[in-house]
PDB file of C-alpha atoms in Angstrom:
ATOM      1  CA  MET R  29      89.217 -21.729 -98.404  1.00  0.00           C
ATOM      2  CA  ASN R  30      86.063 -20.319 -95.925  1.00  0.00           C
ATOM      3  CA  CYS R  31      84.674 -22.209 -93.897  1.00  0.00           C
ATOM      4  CA  ALA R  32      80.493 -22.796 -93.229  1.00  0.00           C
ATOM      5  CA  LYS R  33      79.238 -19.795 -90.988  1.00  0.00           C
ATOM      6  CA  SER R  34      78.763 -21.860 -87.921  1.00  0.00           C
ATOM      7  CA  SER R  35      74.209 -21.540 -86.134  1.00  0.00           C
ATOM      8  CA  SER R  36      74.387 -23.903 -82.674  1.00  0.00           C
ATOM      9  CA  SER R  37      71.192 -26.533 -82.082  1.00  0.00           C
ATOM     10  CA  SER R  38      71.080 -28.741 -80.086  1.00  0.00           C
ATOM     11  CA  SER R  39      70.192 -32.974 -80.412  1.00  0.00           C
ATOM     12  CA  SER R  40      68.183 -33.416 -77.407  1.00  0.00           C
ATOM     13  CA  ASN R  41      64.911 -33.487 -79.598  1.00  0.00           C
ATOM     14  CA  GLY R  42      66.463 -36.200 -81.782  1.00  0.00           C
ATOM     15  CA  ILE R  43      67.457 -33.653 -84.447  1.00  0.00           C
ATOM     16  CA  PRO R  44      70.897 -33.717 -85.479  1.00  0.00           C
ATOM     17  CA  VAL R  45      72.966 -30.849 -84.193  1.00  0.00           C
ATOM     18  CA  VAL R  46      73.055 -28.323 -87.847  1.00  0.00           C
ATOM     19  CA  LEU R  47      77.603 -26.637 -87.598  1.00  0.00           C
ATOM     20  CA  GLY R  48      76.278 -24.220 -90.039  1.00  0.00           C
ATOM     21  CA  MET R  49      75.673 -22.995 -93.260  1.00  0.00           C
ATOM     22  CA  GLY R  50      77.872 -22.580 -96.893  1.00  0.00           C
ATOM     23  CA  MET R  51      76.738 -21.534-100.247  1.00  0.00           C
ATOM     24  CA  THR R  52      76.920 -23.020-103.497  1.00  0.00           C
ATOM     25  CA  VAL R  53      79.264 -22.170-106.538  1.00  0.00           C
ATOM     26  CA  SER R  54      75.933 -21.506-107.936  1.00  0.00           C
ATOM     27  CA  GLY R  55      74.392 -19.624-104.752  1.00  0.00           C
ATOM     28  CA  LYS R  56      72.315 -22.044-103.569  1.00  0.00           C
ATOM     29  CA  ALA R  57      72.389 -23.027 -99.694  1.00  0.00           C
ATOM     30  CA  VAL R  58      73.884 -26.374 -97.802  1.00  0.00           C
ATOM     31  CA  GLU R  59      74.582 -26.886 -93.818  1.00  0.00           C
ATOM     32  CA  PHE R  60      76.789 -29.019 -92.281  1.00  0.00           C
ATOM     33  CA  GLU R  61      75.606 -31.912 -89.675  1.00  0.00           C
ATOM     34  CA  GLN R  62      78.574 -32.962 -86.707  1.00  0.00           C
ATOM     35  CA  VAL R  63      78.308 -37.163 -87.539  1.00  0.00           C
ATOM     36  CA  ASP R  64      76.430 -38.057 -84.097  1.00  0.00           C
ATOM     37  CA  ALA R  65      73.913 -41.419 -83.270  1.00  0.00           C
ATOM     38  CA  LEU R  66      71.323 -40.104 -84.928  1.00  0.00           C
ATOM     39  CA  ASN R  67      73.210 -39.578 -88.975  1.00  0.00           C
ATOM     40  CA  ILE R  68      75.387 -42.042 -88.636  1.00  0.00           C
ATOM     41  CA  ASN R  69      73.694 -44.653 -90.553  1.00  0.00           C
ATOM     42  CA  LYS R  70      73.495 -41.956 -93.236  1.00  0.00           C
ATOM     43  CA  VAL R  71      77.542 -41.548 -93.720  1.00  0.00           C
ATOM     44  CA  ARG R  72      77.205 -46.091 -94.134  1.00  0.00           C
ATOM     45  CA  SER R  73      75.436 -45.280 -97.010  1.00  0.00           C
ATOM     46  CA  LEU R  74      77.118 -42.323 -98.586  1.00  0.00           C
ATOM     47  CA  ASN R  75      80.784 -44.784 -97.284  1.00  0.00           C
ATOM     48  CA  SER R  76      79.048 -47.305 -99.192  1.00  0.00           C
ATOM     49  CA  VAL R  77      78.519 -45.422-102.849  1.00  0.00           C
ATOM     50  CA  LEU R  78      82.157 -43.341-102.636  1.00  0.00           C
ATOM     51  CA  PHE R  79      85.451 -45.934-101.746  1.00  0.00           C
ATOM     52  CA  PRO R  80      85.758 -48.588-103.017  1.00  0.00           C
ATOM     53  CA  VAL R  81      86.226 -50.225 -99.462  1.00  0.00           C
ATOM     54  CA  HIS R  82      84.456 -51.762 -96.606  1.00  0.00           C
ATOM     55  CA  TYR R  83      84.439 -50.178 -93.520  1.00  0.00           C
ATOM     56  CA  SER R  84      84.477 -52.176 -89.622  1.00  0.00           C
ATOM     57  CA  SER R  85      82.291 -51.242 -86.876  1.00  0.00           C
ATOM     58  CA  GLY R  86      84.843 -50.038 -85.201  1.00  0.00           C
ATOM     59  CA  PHE R  87      84.902 -47.051 -88.082  1.00  0.00           C
ATOM     60  CA  TYR R  88      81.747 -45.519 -87.581  1.00  0.00           C
ATOM     61  CA  LYS R  89      81.421 -45.579 -84.206  1.00  0.00           C
ATOM     62  CA  SER R  90      84.590 -44.098 -83.474  1.00  0.00           C
ATOM     63  CA  LEU R  91      82.843 -40.694 -85.478  1.00  0.00           C
ATOM     64  CA  THR R  92      80.276 -40.014 -82.423  1.00  0.00           C
ATOM     65  CA  GLN R  93      83.353 -40.203 -79.814  1.00  0.00           C
ATOM     66  CA  GLY R  94      86.079 -37.736 -79.046  1.00  0.00           C
ATOM     67  CA  GLY R  95      89.073 -36.935 -80.700  1.00  0.00           C
ATOM     68  CA  GLN R  96      87.508 -37.334 -83.735  1.00  0.00           C
ATOM     69  CA  PHE R  97      86.471 -34.658 -86.783  1.00  0.00           C
ATOM     70  CA  ALA R  98      83.015 -35.367 -88.590  1.00  0.00           C
ATOM     71  CA  GLN R  99      80.398 -33.770 -90.774  1.00  0.00           C
ATOM     72  CA  LEU R 100      77.799 -34.596 -92.806  1.00  0.00           C
ATOM     73  CA  CYS R 101      76.738 -32.344 -95.889  1.00  0.00           C
ATOM     74  CA  THR R 102      72.531 -32.031 -96.729  1.00  0.00           C
ATOM     75  CA  PHE R 103      71.927 -29.835-100.527  1.00  0.00           C
ATOM     76  CA  GLN R 104      68.238 -29.173-100.646  1.00  0.00           C
ATOM     77  CA  GLY R 105      66.898 -32.220 -98.530  1.00  0.00           C
ATOM     78  CA  LYS R 106      69.860 -34.984 -99.247  1.00  0.00           C
ATOM     79  CA  TYR R 107      72.877 -36.209 -98.030  1.00  0.00           C
ATOM     80  CA  VAL R 108      75.099 -35.787-100.697  1.00  0.00           C
ATOM     81  CA  GLY R 109      78.958 -35.464 -98.428  1.00  0.00           C
ATOM     82  CA  THR R 110      80.692 -36.583 -95.999  1.00  0.00           C
ATOM     83  CA  ILE R 111      83.959 -35.226 -94.372  1.00  0.00           C
ATOM     84  CA  ALA R 112      85.690 -38.114 -91.111  1.00  0.00           C
ATOM     85  CA  CYS R 113      89.267 -36.846 -89.817  1.00  0.00           C
ATOM     86  CA  ARG R 114      91.002 -38.431 -86.377  1.00  0.00           C
ATOM     87  CA  ARG R 115      93.867 -36.973 -83.968  1.00  0.00           C
ATOM     88  CA  GLN R 116      96.633 -38.431 -83.995  1.00  0.00           C
ATOM     89  CA  ARG R 117     100.506 -38.171 -83.104  1.00  0.00           C
ATOM     90  CA  LEU R 118     101.879 -36.189 -84.629  1.00  0.00           C
ATOM     91  CA  GLY R 119     104.271 -38.025 -87.544  1.00  0.00           C
ATOM     92  CA  PHE R 120     102.440 -41.619 -86.841  1.00  0.00           C
ATOM     93  CA  ALA R 121     101.161 -41.106 -91.111  1.00  0.00           C
ATOM     94  CA  ASP R 122     105.155 -41.474 -91.843  1.00  0.00           C
ATOM     95  CA  THR R 123     106.035 -45.177 -90.035  1.00  0.00           C
ATOM     96  CA  PRO R 124     106.189 -47.983 -92.428  1.00  0.00           C
ATOM     97  CA  ALA R 125     103.382 -49.831 -90.333  1.00  0.00           C
ATOM     98  CA  VAL R 126     100.210 -47.544 -91.530  1.00  0.00           C
ATOM     99  CA  GLY R 127      98.467 -48.648 -94.484  1.00  0.00           C
ATOM    100  CA  GLY R 128      95.700 -50.928 -95.854  1.00  0.00           C
ATOM    101  CA  GLY R 129      92.499 -48.738 -96.225  1.00  0.00           C
ATOM    102  CA  GLY R 130      90.776 -45.786 -97.987  1.00  0.00           C
ATOM    103  CA  GLY R 131      89.115 -44.434-100.276  1.00  0.00           C
ATOM    104  CA  GLY R 132      88.572 -41.045-102.481  1.00  0.00           C
ATOM    105  CA  GLY R 133      90.163 -39.315-100.068  1.00  0.00           C
ATOM    106  CA  GLY R 134      91.651 -41.028 -97.760  1.00  0.00           C
ATOM    107  CA  GLY R 135      93.364 -44.330 -95.622  1.00  0.00           C
ATOM    108  CA  GLY R 136      91.544 -47.238 -92.929  1.00  0.00           C
ATOM    109  CA  PHE R 137      90.434 -46.776 -89.664  1.00  0.00           C
ATOM    110  CA  HIS R 138      93.669 -47.749 -86.910  1.00  0.00           C
ATOM    111  CA  GLY R 139      92.200 -45.256 -83.874  1.00  0.00           C
ATOM    112  CA  LEU R 140      92.766 -42.872 -81.983  1.00  0.00           C
ATOM    113  CA  HIS R 141      96.396 -42.575 -81.455  1.00  0.00           C
ATOM    114  CA  THR R 142      98.585 -41.433 -78.720  1.00  0.00           C
ATOM    115  CA  SER R 143     102.400 -42.247 -77.636  1.00  0.00           C
ATOM    116  CA  ALA R 144     102.561 -45.464 -75.799  1.00  0.00           C
ATOM    117  CA  VAL R 145     105.376 -43.347 -73.394  1.00  0.00           C
ATOM    118  CA  ALA R 146     103.906 -40.247 -72.460  1.00  0.00           C
ATOM    119  CA  VAL R 147     100.955 -38.415 -73.922  1.00  0.00           C
ATOM    120  CA  PRO R 148     102.461 -36.206 -77.299  1.00  0.00           C
ATOM    121  CA  ASP R 149     102.840 -32.544 -77.288  1.00  0.00           C
ATOM    122  CA  ALA R 150     101.784 -32.256 -80.661  1.00  0.00           C
ATOM    123  CA  TYR R 151      99.387 -33.787 -83.395  1.00  0.00           C
ATOM    124  CA  GLU R 152      98.431 -34.279 -86.613  1.00  0.00           C
ATOM    125  CA  LEU R 153      94.584 -34.013 -87.953  1.00  0.00           C
ATOM    126  CA  TYR R 154      94.203 -37.192 -90.053  1.00  0.00           C
ATOM    127  CA  MET R 155      91.704 -37.221 -93.204  1.00  0.00           C
ATOM    128  CA  MET R 156      90.178 -40.857 -93.136  1.00  0.00           C
ATOM    129  CA  THR R 157      87.562 -39.830 -96.095  1.00  0.00           C
ATOM    130  CA  LEU R 158      86.225 -37.162 -98.145  1.00  0.00           C
ATOM    131  CA  GLY R 159      83.772 -37.405-100.715  1.00  0.00           C
ATOM    132  CA  VAL R 160      80.887 -35.843-101.753  1.00  0.00           C
ATOM    133  CA  LEU R 161      78.272 -38.508-105.206  1.00  0.00           C
ATOM    134  CA  ALA R 162      79.131 -37.210-108.308  1.00  0.00           C
ATOM    135  CA  PRO R 163      75.966 -35.504-108.910  1.00  0.00           C
ATOM    136  CA  TYR R 164      76.117 -32.642-106.218  1.00  0.00           C
ATOM    137  CA  ARG R 165      80.609 -32.237-107.834  1.00  0.00           C
ATOM    138  CA  ARG R 166      81.899 -28.728-109.455  1.00  0.00           C
ATOM    139  CA  LEU R 167      79.573 -26.865-107.491  1.00  0.00           C
ATOM    140  CA  GLY R 168      82.702 -26.285-104.250  1.00  0.00           C
ATOM    141  CA  ILE R 169      81.030 -28.535-100.696  1.00  0.00           C
ATOM    142  CA  GLY R 170      84.024 -30.707-101.210  1.00  0.00           C
ATOM    143  CA  GLN R 171      86.096 -27.520-100.661  1.00  0.00           C
ATOM    144  CA  MET R 172      83.576 -26.914 -98.210  1.00  0.00           C
ATOM    145  CA  LEU R 173      83.721 -29.620 -96.156  1.00  0.00           C
ATOM    146  CA  LEU R 174      87.543 -29.125 -96.428  1.00  0.00           C
ATOM    147  CA  ALA R 175      87.695 -25.562 -95.266  1.00  0.00           C
ATOM    148  CA  ASN R 176      85.577 -27.173 -92.089  1.00  0.00           C
ATOM    149  CA  ALA R 177      88.404 -29.972 -91.049  1.00  0.00           C
ATOM    150  CA  VAL R 178      91.419 -27.094 -92.056  1.00  0.00           C
ATOM    151  CA  SER R 179      89.785 -24.320 -89.583  1.00  0.00           C
ATOM    152  CA  ALA R 180      89.039 -27.073 -87.075  1.00  0.00           C
ATOM    153  CA  ALA R 181      92.791 -27.726 -86.837  1.00  0.00           C
ATOM    154  CA  GLU R 182      93.659 -24.605 -86.846  1.00  0.00           C
ATOM    155  CA  GLN R 183      92.036 -23.723 -83.527  1.00  0.00           C
ATOM    156  CA  ASP R 184      93.757 -27.052 -82.007  1.00  0.00           C
ATOM    157  CA  PRO R 185      97.140 -25.456 -81.191  1.00  0.00           C
ATOM    158  CA  LEU R 186      98.823 -28.529 -80.621  1.00  0.00           C
ATOM    159  CA  ILE R 187      98.125 -29.614 -84.442  1.00  0.00           C
ATOM    160  CA  ARG R 188     100.856 -29.306 -87.675  1.00  0.00           C
ATOM    161  CA  ARG R 189      99.814 -30.711 -89.686  1.00  0.00           C
ATOM    162  CA  ILE R 190      96.411 -32.192 -91.849  1.00  0.00           C
ATOM    163  CA  VAL R 191      97.871 -35.758 -93.375  1.00  0.00           C
ATOM    164  CA  LEU R 192      96.447 -38.007 -95.985  1.00  0.00           C
ATOM    165  CA  HIS R 193      96.688 -40.719 -98.424  1.00  0.00           C
ATOM    166  CA  VAL R 194      95.515 -40.485-102.323  1.00  0.00           C
ATOM    167  CA  LYS R 195      95.991 -43.690-105.112  1.00  0.00           C
ATOM    168  CA  ILE R 196      98.617 -43.099-107.446  1.00  0.00           C
ATOM    169  CA  ASP R 197      95.564 -43.405-110.425  1.00  0.00           C
ATOM    170  CA  ASN R 198      93.523 -40.919-108.296  1.00  0.00           C
ATOM    171  CA  ASP R 199      93.917 -37.767-110.690  1.00  0.00           C
ATOM    172  CA  ASP R 200      91.136 -35.676-109.556  1.00  0.00           C
ATOM    173  CA  ALA R 201      91.587 -35.860-105.453  1.00  0.00           C
ATOM    174  CA  LEU R 202      95.563 -34.938-106.262  1.00  0.00           C
ATOM    175  CA  ARG R 203      94.329 -32.415-108.098  1.00  0.00           C
ATOM    176  CA  PHE R 204      91.792 -30.818-105.605  1.00  0.00           C
ATOM    177  CA  TYR R 205      94.078 -31.195-102.874  1.00  0.00           C
ATOM    178  CA  HIS R 206      97.097 -29.948-105.134  1.00  0.00           C
ATOM    179  CA  LYS R 207      94.697 -27.188-105.514  1.00  0.00           C
ATOM    180  CA  HIS R 208      93.695 -26.711-101.860  1.00  0.00           C
ATOM    181  CA  GLY R 209      97.547 -25.832-100.465  1.00  0.00           C
ATOM    182  CA  PHE R 210      98.798 -29.644 -99.902  1.00  0.00           C
ATOM    183  CA  THR R 211     102.115 -30.504-101.364  1.00  0.00           C
ATOM    184  CA  THR R 212     102.571 -34.299-101.887  1.00  0.00           C
ATOM    185  CA  ILE R 213     105.454 -35.788 -99.379  1.00  0.00           C
ATOM    186  CA  ARG R 214     106.046 -39.257-100.671  1.00  0.00           C
ATOM    187  CA  LEU R 215     104.835 -42.386-102.192  1.00  0.00           C
ATOM    188  CA  VAL R 216     103.605 -45.786 -99.618  1.00  0.00           C
ATOM    189  CA  GLU R 217     103.827 -48.821-101.721  1.00  0.00           C
ATOM    190  CA  ARG R 218     101.265 -51.485-101.389  1.00  0.00           C
ATOM    191  CA  TYR R 219      99.714 -48.862 -99.056  1.00  0.00           C
ATOM    192  CA  TYR R 220      95.925 -50.772 -99.853  1.00  0.00           C
ATOM    193  CA  LYS R 221      94.711 -54.170 -99.506  1.00  0.00           C
ATOM    194  CA  ASN R 222      92.312 -55.595-101.978  1.00  0.00           C
ATOM    195  CA  ILE R 223      92.561 -53.014-104.115  1.00  0.00           C
ATOM    196  CA  GLU R 224      94.786 -52.235-107.233  1.00  0.00           C
ATOM    197  CA  PRO R 225      96.792 -50.525-107.847  1.00  0.00           C
ATOM    198  CA  PRO R 226      98.171 -50.637-104.209  1.00  0.00           C
ATOM    199  CA  HIS R 227      99.791 -47.575-103.971  1.00  0.00           C
ATOM    200  CA  ALA R 228      99.149 -44.359-102.500  1.00  0.00           C
ATOM    201  CA  TYR R 229     100.667 -40.699-101.525  1.00  0.00           C
ATOM    202  CA  LEU R 230     101.150 -39.378 -98.534  1.00  0.00           C
ATOM    203  CA  LEU R 231      99.793 -35.547 -98.706  1.00  0.00           C
ATOM    204  CA  GLU R 232     100.430 -33.005 -96.346  1.00  0.00           C
ATOM    205  CA  TYR R 233      99.498 -30.033 -95.653  1.00  0.00           C
ATOM    206  CA  ARG R 234     101.241 -27.295 -92.853  1.00  0.00           C
ATOM    207  CA  LEU R 235      99.415 -25.872 -90.249  1.00  0.00           C
ATOM    208  CA  ARG R 236     101.888 -23.863 -88.117  1.00  0.00           C
TER     209      ARG R 236
END
Protein backbone atom coordinates (compact mmCIF):
# COMPACT_ATOMS: atom_id res chain seq x y z
CA MET A 1 0.00 0.00 0.00
CA ASN A 2 1.26 3.45 -0.90
CA CYS A 3 0.70 6.20 1.65
CA ALA A 4 0.24 9.88 0.89
CA LYS A 5 3.28 11.99 0.12
CA SER A 6 4.06 14.06 3.19
CA SER A 7 3.78 17.82 3.31
CA SER A 8 3.67 20.34 6.10
CA SER A 9 1.31 23.13 7.06
CA SER A 10 0.08 25.01 10.09
CA SER A 11 -3.29 25.46 11.74
CA SER A 12 -2.32 28.68 13.51
CA ASN A 13 -4.07 30.72 10.80
CA GLY A 14 -7.33 28.78 11.07
CA ILE A 15 -6.59 26.40 8.21
CA PRO A 16 -6.60 22.62 8.87
CA VAL A 17 -3.22 20.91 8.69
CA VAL A 18 -2.62 19.27 5.31
CA LEU A 19 -0.66 16.09 5.97
CA GLY A 20 0.00 15.04 2.41
CA MET A 21 -1.29 14.42 -1.09
CA GLY A 22 -2.02 11.39 -3.21
CA MET A 23 -3.38 10.47 -6.63
CA THR A 24 -6.57 8.60 -7.41
CA VAL A 25 -6.58 5.75 -9.92
CA SER A 26 -7.81 8.30 -12.47
CA GLY A 27 -4.75 10.49 -11.83
CA LYS A 28 -6.51 13.26 -9.90
CA ALA A 29 -5.08 14.74 -6.71
CA VAL A 30 -6.46 14.20 -3.22
CA GLU A 31 -5.38 15.84 0.02
CA PHE A 32 -5.27 14.44 3.54
CA GLU A 33 -5.91 16.59 6.60
CA GLN A 34 -5.26 15.91 10.24
CA VAL A 35 -8.52 15.91 12.18
CA ASP A 36 -8.60 18.81 14.64
CA ALA A 37 -11.01 21.31 16.15
CA LEU A 38 -11.20 23.18 12.84
CA ASN A 39 -12.57 20.32 10.77
CA ILE A 40 -14.12 17.94 13.32
CA ASN A 41 -17.62 18.92 12.14
CA LYS A 42 -16.69 17.59 8.69
CA VAL A 43 -16.03 14.22 10.32
CA ARG A 44 -19.45 14.40 12.01
CA SER A 45 -21.13 15.10 8.67
CA LEU A 46 -19.36 12.27 6.89
CA ASN A 47 -20.00 9.75 9.66
CA SER A 48 -23.72 10.59 9.70
CA VAL A 49 -23.88 9.49 6.05
CA LEU A 50 -21.39 6.64 6.09
CA PHE A 51 -22.24 4.67 9.23
CA PRO A 52 -25.50 3.36 10.74
CA VAL A 53 -24.65 4.45 14.27
CA HIS A 54 -24.56 7.67 16.27
CA TYR A 55 -21.17 8.55 17.72
CA SER A 56 -21.06 10.47 20.99
CA SER A 57 -19.54 13.89 21.55
CA GLY A 58 -16.80 12.10 23.51
CA PHE A 59 -15.84 10.17 20.41
CA TYR A 60 -15.36 13.33 18.37
CA LYS A 61 -13.54 15.12 21.16
CA SER A 62 -11.11 12.22 21.43
CA LEU A 63 -10.17 12.48 17.75
CA THR A 64 -8.46 15.81 18.40
CA GLN A 65 -6.45 14.48 21.33
CA GLY A 66 -3.35 12.32 21.73
CA GLY A 67 -3.29 8.58 21.22
CA GLN A 68 -5.43 8.77 18.09
CA PHE A 69 -4.89 8.55 14.35
CA ALA A 70 -7.57 10.49 12.46
CA GLN A 71 -7.60 11.95 8.97
CA LEU A 72 -9.95 13.53 6.46
CA CYS A 73 -9.61 13.29 2.70
CA THR A 74 -10.62 15.99 0.21
CA PHE A 75 -11.16 15.45 -3.50
CA GLN A 76 -11.79 18.34 -5.87
CA GLY A 77 -12.50 20.62 -2.90
CA LYS A 78 -15.00 18.27 -1.22
CA TYR A 79 -14.59 16.19 1.92
CA VAL A 80 -15.18 12.63 0.75
CA GLY A 81 -13.55 10.25 3.22
CA THR A 82 -12.35 9.80 6.77
CA ILE A 83 -10.51 7.37 9.00
CA ALA A 84 -10.20 7.19 12.78
CA CYS A 85 -8.07 4.80 14.83
CA ARG A 86 -6.99 4.58 18.44
CA ARG A 87 -3.89 3.16 20.09
CA GLN A 88 -4.81 0.61 22.75
CA ARG A 89 -3.08 -2.13 24.69
CA LEU A 90 -2.30 -5.23 22.68
CA GLY A 91 -5.04 -7.83 22.89
CA PHE A 92 -7.81 -5.49 24.04
CA ALA A 93 -9.83 -6.20 20.89
CA ASP A 94 -9.79 -9.90 21.82
CA THR A 95 -11.52 -9.38 25.16
CA PRO A 96 -15.19 -10.44 25.30
CA ALA A 97 -16.25 -7.13 26.89
CA VAL A 98 -15.40 -5.14 23.76
CA GLY A 99 -18.36 -4.32 21.60
CA GLY A 100 -21.20 -2.07 20.71
CA GLY A 101 -20.76 0.26 17.79
CA GLY A 102 -19.27 0.91 14.49
CA GLY A 103 -20.27 1.07 10.93
CA GLY A 104 -18.76 -0.13 7.69
CA GLY A 105 -15.20 -0.30 8.89
CA GLY A 106 -14.96 -0.05 12.62
CA GLY A 107 -16.48 -0.64 15.99
CA GLY A 108 -17.71 1.61 18.73
CA PHE A 109 -15.65 4.05 20.75
CA HIS A 110 -14.24 2.92 24.08
CA GLY A 111 -11.59 5.56 24.74
CA LEU A 112 -7.82 5.13 24.86
CA HIS A 113 -7.22 1.83 26.62
CA THR A 114 -4.24 1.08 28.81
CA SER A 115 -3.49 -1.44 31.49
CA ALA A 116 -4.94 -0.66 34.93
CA VAL A 117 -1.83 -2.17 36.54
CA ALA A 118 1.09 -0.84 34.51
CA VAL A 119 1.88 0.83 31.22
CA PRO A 120 1.80 -1.95 28.61
CA ASP A 121 4.86 -2.57 26.48
CA ALA A 122 2.88 -3.51 23.37
CA TYR A 123 -0.07 -1.94 21.60
CA GLU A 124 -2.47 -2.41 18.73
CA LEU A 125 -4.05 0.22 16.49
CA TYR A 126 -7.81 -0.25 16.54
CA MET A 127 -9.61 1.06 13.46
CA MET A 128 -12.86 2.65 14.62
CA THR A 129 -14.02 4.06 11.29
CA LEU A 130 -12.95 4.10 7.65
CA GLY A 131 -15.34 5.31 5.01
CA VAL A 132 -15.60 7.05 1.65
CA LEU A 133 -18.74 8.58 0.17
CA ALA A 134 -20.34 6.26 -2.40
CA PRO A 135 -19.74 8.44 -5.52
CA TYR A 136 -16.00 8.53 -4.75
CA ARG A 137 -15.37 4.86 -4.11
CA ARG A 138 -13.22 2.75 -6.42
CA LEU A 139 -10.87 5.70 -6.91
CA GLY A 140 -8.32 4.33 -4.45
CA ILE A 141 -9.16 6.83 -1.70
CA GLY A 142 -10.02 4.20 0.90
CA GLN A 143 -6.81 2.37 0.09
CA MET A 144 -4.79 5.56 0.61
CA LEU A 145 -6.47 6.31 3.95
CA LEU A 146 -5.75 2.75 5.07
CA ALA A 147 -2.16 2.97 3.86
CA ASN A 148 -1.64 6.17 5.84
CA ALA A 149 -2.80 4.39 8.99
CA VAL A 150 -0.55 1.41 8.31
CA SER A 151 2.41 3.73 7.72
CA ALA A 152 1.76 5.56 10.99
CA ALA A 153 1.52 2.27 12.89
CA GLU A 154 4.72 0.96 11.33
CA GLN A 155 6.58 3.99 12.66
CA ASP A 156 5.62 3.13 16.24
CA PRO A 157 7.73 0.12 17.32
CA LEU A 158 5.30 -0.67 20.16
CA ILE A 159 2.34 -1.25 17.84
CA ARG A 160 2.22 -4.92 16.84
CA ARG A 161 -0.94 -5.07 14.75
CA ILE A 162 -3.96 -3.22 13.36
CA VAL A 163 -7.41 -4.61 14.18
CA LEU A 164 -11.04 -3.81 13.46
CA HIS A 165 -14.52 -5.30 13.53
CA VAL A 166 -16.60 -5.70 10.37
CA LYS A 167 -20.28 -6.66 10.20
CA ILE A 168 -20.67 -10.21 8.99
CA ASP A 169 -22.86 -9.12 6.07
CA ASN A 170 -20.57 -6.32 4.88
CA ASP A 171 -19.09 -8.28 2.00
CA ASP A 172 -17.57 -5.21 0.30
CA ALA A 173 -15.63 -4.25 3.43
CA LEU A 174 -14.46 -7.82 3.99
CA ARG A 175 -13.18 -8.06 0.42
CA PHE A 176 -11.45 -4.69 0.76
CA TYR A 177 -9.57 -5.57 3.95
CA HIS A 178 -8.67 -9.08 2.82
CA LYS A 179 -7.31 -7.62 -0.41
CA HIS A 180 -5.06 -5.31 1.58
CA GLY A 181 -3.51 -7.87 3.88
CA PHE A 182 -6.00 -8.32 6.72
CA THR A 183 -7.03 -11.76 7.91
CA THR A 184 -10.19 -12.78 9.73
CA ILE A 185 -9.41 -13.96 13.26
CA ARG A 186 -12.81 -14.94 14.58
CA LEU A 187 -16.53 -14.33 14.74
CA VAL A 188 -17.72 -12.04 17.55
CA GLU A 189 -21.37 -12.73 18.31
CA ARG A 190 -23.66 -9.86 19.38
CA TYR A 191 -20.91 -7.30 18.93
CA TYR A 192 -23.22 -4.53 17.70
CA LYS A 193 -26.10 -2.99 19.60
CA ASN A 194 -29.32 -1.97 17.83
CA ILE A 195 -27.98 -3.14 14.47
CA GLU A 196 -29.00 -6.27 12.57
CA PRO A 197 -27.31 -8.61 12.19
CA PRO A 198 -25.46 -7.89 15.47
CA HIS A 199 -22.48 -10.12 14.75
CA ALA A 200 -19.04 -9.07 13.50
CA TYR A 201 -15.76 -10.51 12.35
CA LEU A 202 -12.55 -9.44 14.05
CA LEU A 203 -9.86 -8.74 11.44
CA GLU A 204 -6.13 -8.31 11.94
CA TYR A 205 -3.19 -6.84 10.03
CA ARG A 206 0.01 -8.09 11.63
CA LEU A 207 2.87 -5.58 11.61
CA ARG A 208 5.54 -7.37 13.62
